[in-house]
Amino acid sequence: FSSGNGSANGYTWLINGSIDGETFYINAQYVELPYYVFLQATIDVNGDLVGDWADTNNQRGTFIGKRDVRRATTTTVACERGPEVGNDYVCTATVAADDGVTPAPTGELVWTAESGGFRDGNKCLLEPSTTAPSTATCGVTYILLTGALNGEHPPIIAEYQGDTGFHPSSAAVTVTTIQ
């Protein structure tokens, strides 16, 4: 297989390799230097990449590439306000495990908006749903800027930060007020 190239800190490298049965052979060659790294690895029972490496400087070692076992999430956001034009919005984010399996995501959401603000801060902790076991919710109170009461407003964004079991995700909602 060939996975192309990469770059960092002013160096570029080419990566290619092959698979023979259950063994991966990977070569990384730096373009700017006469330096190569050779990896030979297998996938262990935990799904981790485990193997040995050697380079052109005759250095050798072993490595374990831990697989990312975090689950995917989807975040949705809804904002509602009271009946009066100047009422604040109550915004609720729901974070769901994409696989629908419990436990629900845990951790923190960070809220942002280009205008306006959040009454009690822009962070909240997820609480597990009592009706949907693989989801969790939290909310904030969004306050429009004074004088910005008519029309569509910039998006309100909820960013789930992820945790040891779940990947981050985010969503946005736009609110519109009409006098």
Short mmCIF file of C-alpha atoms in Angstrom, two decimals:
data_model
loop_
_atom_site.label_atom_id
_atom_site.label_comp_id
_atom_site.label_asym_id
_atom_site.label_seq_id
_atom_site.Cartn_x
_atom_site.Cartn_y
_atom_site.Cartn_z
CA PHE A 1 0.00 0.00 0.00
CA SER A 2 1.01 3.62 -0.29
CA SER A 3 -0.25 6.26 2.07
CA GLY A 4 1.43 9.27 0.50
CA ASN A 5 3.50 11.75 2.41
CA GLY A 6 3.50 14.02 5.41
CA SER A 7 5.41 17.03 6.67
CA ALA A 8 6.29 18.79 9.90
CA ASN A 9 9.04 21.08 11.18
CA GLY A 10 10.40 21.68 7.68
CA TYR A 11 10.74 17.98 6.79
CA THR A 12 8.77 15.90 4.34
CA TRP A 13 8.55 12.12 4.36
CA LEU A 14 7.16 9.46 2.08
CA ILE A 15 5.34 6.51 3.59
CA ASN A 16 4.68 3.20 1.90
CA GLY A 17 4.33 -0.38 2.96
CA SER A 18 2.91 -3.80 2.40
CA ILE A 19 0.87 -6.45 4.17
CA ASP A 20 1.85 -10.09 4.25
CA GLY A 21 -0.75 -12.19 6.02
CA GLU A 22 -1.19 -10.52 9.41
CA THR A 23 2.08 -8.55 9.32
CA PHE A 24 2.40 -4.90 8.27
CA TYR A 25 5.68 -3.58 6.82
CA ILE A 26 5.95 0.20 6.77
CA ASN A 27 8.80 2.36 5.45
CA ALA A 28 9.13 6.08 6.11
CA GLN A 29 11.74 7.95 4.07
CA TYR A 30 12.66 11.57 4.76
CA VAL A 31 13.02 13.59 1.56
CA GLU A 32 15.51 16.16 2.87
CA LEU A 33 17.71 13.68 4.77
CA PRO A 34 19.24 10.28 4.06
CA TYR A 35 17.13 8.83 6.88
CA TYR A 36 14.70 5.91 6.85
CA VAL A 37 12.57 4.21 9.49
CA PHE A 38 11.35 0.64 9.00
CA LEU A 39 8.42 -0.76 10.98
CA GLN A 40 7.17 -4.33 11.20
CA ALA A 41 3.96 -4.84 13.15
CA THR A 42 0.88 -6.95 13.77
CA ILE A 43 -2.51 -6.22 15.31
CA ASP A 44 -2.79 -7.80 18.77
CA VAL A 45 -5.92 -9.17 20.44
CA ASN A 46 -6.76 -5.68 21.79
CA GLY A 47 -6.65 -4.18 18.29
CA ASP A 48 -3.38 -2.33 18.97
CA LEU A 49 -0.55 -2.12 16.43
CA VAL A 50 2.46 -3.83 18.06
CA GLY A 51 5.89 -4.31 16.54
CA ASP A 52 9.53 -3.40 16.09
CA TRP A 53 11.28 -0.53 14.37
CA ALA A 54 14.78 0.19 13.09
CA ASP A 55 16.34 3.18 11.35
CA THR A 56 19.33 3.98 9.17
CA ASN A 57 21.33 4.95 12.28
CA ASN A 58 21.07 1.34 13.54
CA GLN A 59 18.75 2.36 16.34
CA ARG A 60 16.06 -0.20 17.19
CA GLY A 61 13.10 -0.52 19.47
CA THR A 62 9.59 -1.75 20.01
CA PHE A 63 6.37 0.21 19.83
CA ILE A 64 2.70 -0.10 20.60
CA GLY A 65 0.23 1.99 18.62
CA LYS A 66 -2.92 2.10 20.73
CA ARG A 67 -6.09 2.13 18.71
CA ASP A 68 -8.59 4.86 19.43
CA VAL A 69 -11.46 3.11 21.15
CA ARG A 70 -13.55 6.21 21.61
CA ARG A 71 -17.02 6.08 20.08
CA ALA A 72 -18.46 8.61 17.62
CA THR A 73 -21.04 11.16 18.79
CA THR A 74 -23.56 13.52 17.25
CA THR A 75 -24.49 16.81 18.88
CA THR A 76 -27.77 18.64 18.22
CA VAL A 77 -28.87 22.03 19.54
CA ALA A 78 -32.25 23.67 20.04
CA CYS A 79 -32.98 27.14 21.43
CA GLU A 80 -36.37 28.45 22.56
CA ARG A 81 -37.38 31.73 24.12
CA GLY A 82 -40.31 32.98 26.10
CA PRO A 83 -43.29 34.71 24.51
CA GLU A 84 -41.91 38.23 24.81
CA VAL A 85 -39.48 39.54 22.18
CA GLY A 86 -36.84 40.45 24.77
CA ASN A 87 -36.92 37.11 26.60
CA ASP A 88 -33.71 35.13 26.85
CA TYR A 89 -33.25 31.90 24.92
CA VAL A 90 -32.88 28.57 26.70
CA CYS A 91 -30.53 26.47 24.56
CA THR A 92 -30.21 22.73 25.05
CA ALA A 93 -27.60 20.48 23.47
CA THR A 94 -28.09 16.75 23.15
CA VAL A 95 -25.05 14.52 22.62
CA ALA A 96 -25.79 11.01 21.43
CA ALA A 97 -23.57 7.97 21.01
CA ASP A 98 -23.81 7.19 17.29
CA ASP A 99 -23.92 3.46 17.95
CA GLY A 100 -26.92 3.86 20.29
CA VAL A 101 -25.22 1.79 22.99
CA THR A 102 -24.99 2.80 26.66
CA PRO A 103 -23.36 4.41 28.54
CA ALA A 104 -24.13 7.94 27.36
CA PRO A 105 -21.39 10.49 26.63
CA THR A 106 -20.09 12.41 29.63
CA GLY A 107 -18.10 15.58 30.07
CA GLU A 108 -18.35 19.21 29.15
CA LEU A 109 -19.89 21.33 26.40
CA VAL A 110 -18.49 24.73 25.51
CA TRP A 111 -20.89 27.24 23.98
CA THR A 112 -19.88 30.14 21.73
CA ALA A 113 -21.72 32.93 19.90
CA GLU A 114 -20.40 35.82 17.82
CA SER A 115 -22.78 38.20 19.56
CA GLY A 116 -24.73 38.10 22.77
CA GLY A 117 -23.65 36.05 25.74
CA PHE A 118 -24.54 33.36 28.23
CA ARG A 119 -26.17 34.21 31.53
CA ASP A 120 -24.30 31.73 33.79
CA GLY A 121 -21.20 31.13 31.70
CA ASN A 122 -20.56 29.29 28.46
CA LYS A 123 -19.93 25.78 29.81
CA CYS A 124 -22.17 23.01 31.08
CA LEU A 125 -21.78 19.39 32.17
CA LEU A 126 -23.71 16.67 30.41
CA GLU A 127 -26.43 14.88 32.37
CA PRO A 128 -27.58 11.41 31.20
CA SER A 129 -31.03 11.31 29.65
CA THR A 130 -33.67 9.41 31.61
CA THR A 131 -35.56 8.50 28.42
CA ALA A 132 -32.79 7.80 25.89
CA PRO A 133 -29.99 5.80 27.57
CA SER A 134 -27.25 6.56 25.00
CA THR A 135 -27.78 10.35 25.12
CA ALA A 136 -26.99 13.18 27.50
CA THR A 137 -28.02 16.83 27.61
CA CYS A 138 -27.07 20.16 29.09
CA GLY A 139 -28.15 23.71 28.54
CA VAL A 140 -27.39 27.38 28.89
CA THR A 141 -29.31 30.64 28.82
CA TYR A 142 -28.40 32.78 25.80
CA ILE A 143 -28.87 36.56 25.99
CA LEU A 144 -29.21 38.70 22.86
CA LEU A 145 -27.28 41.94 22.67
CA THR A 146 -29.36 44.95 23.62
CA GLY A 147 -30.85 46.45 20.47
CA ALA A 148 -30.36 43.25 18.45
CA LEU A 149 -33.92 42.10 18.81
CA ASN A 150 -35.07 41.94 15.20
CA GLY A 151 -33.90 39.54 12.52
CA GLU A 152 -31.57 36.56 12.28
CA HIS A 153 -28.60 36.37 14.65
CA PRO A 154 -25.18 34.69 14.28
CA PRO A 155 -25.09 30.97 15.12
CA ILE A 156 -24.93 29.66 18.64
CA ILE A 157 -22.46 26.78 18.72
CA ALA A 158 -22.25 23.89 21.19
CA GLU A 159 -18.98 21.95 21.17
CA TYR A 160 -18.84 18.63 23.00
CA GLN A 161 -15.26 18.24 24.19
CA GLY A 162 -15.28 14.43 24.20
CA ASP A 163 -14.00 12.18 26.96
CA THR A 164 -12.07 8.94 27.31
CA GLY A 165 -14.95 6.99 25.75
CA PHE A 166 -16.31 9.40 23.14
CA HIS A 167 -15.07 11.60 20.28
CA PRO A 168 -15.88 15.34 20.26
CA SER A 169 -18.70 16.70 18.11
CA SER A 170 -20.44 20.03 17.65
CA ALA A 171 -23.58 21.65 16.30
CA ALA A 172 -24.92 25.13 15.67
CA VAL A 173 -28.32 26.78 15.65
CA THR A 174 -29.39 30.19 14.38
CA VAL A 175 -32.12 32.09 16.18
CA THR A 176 -34.41 34.63 14.56
CA THR A 177 -36.46 37.23 16.38
CA ILE A 178 -39.34 39.20 14.93
CA GLN A 179 -40.90 42.13 16.74
#
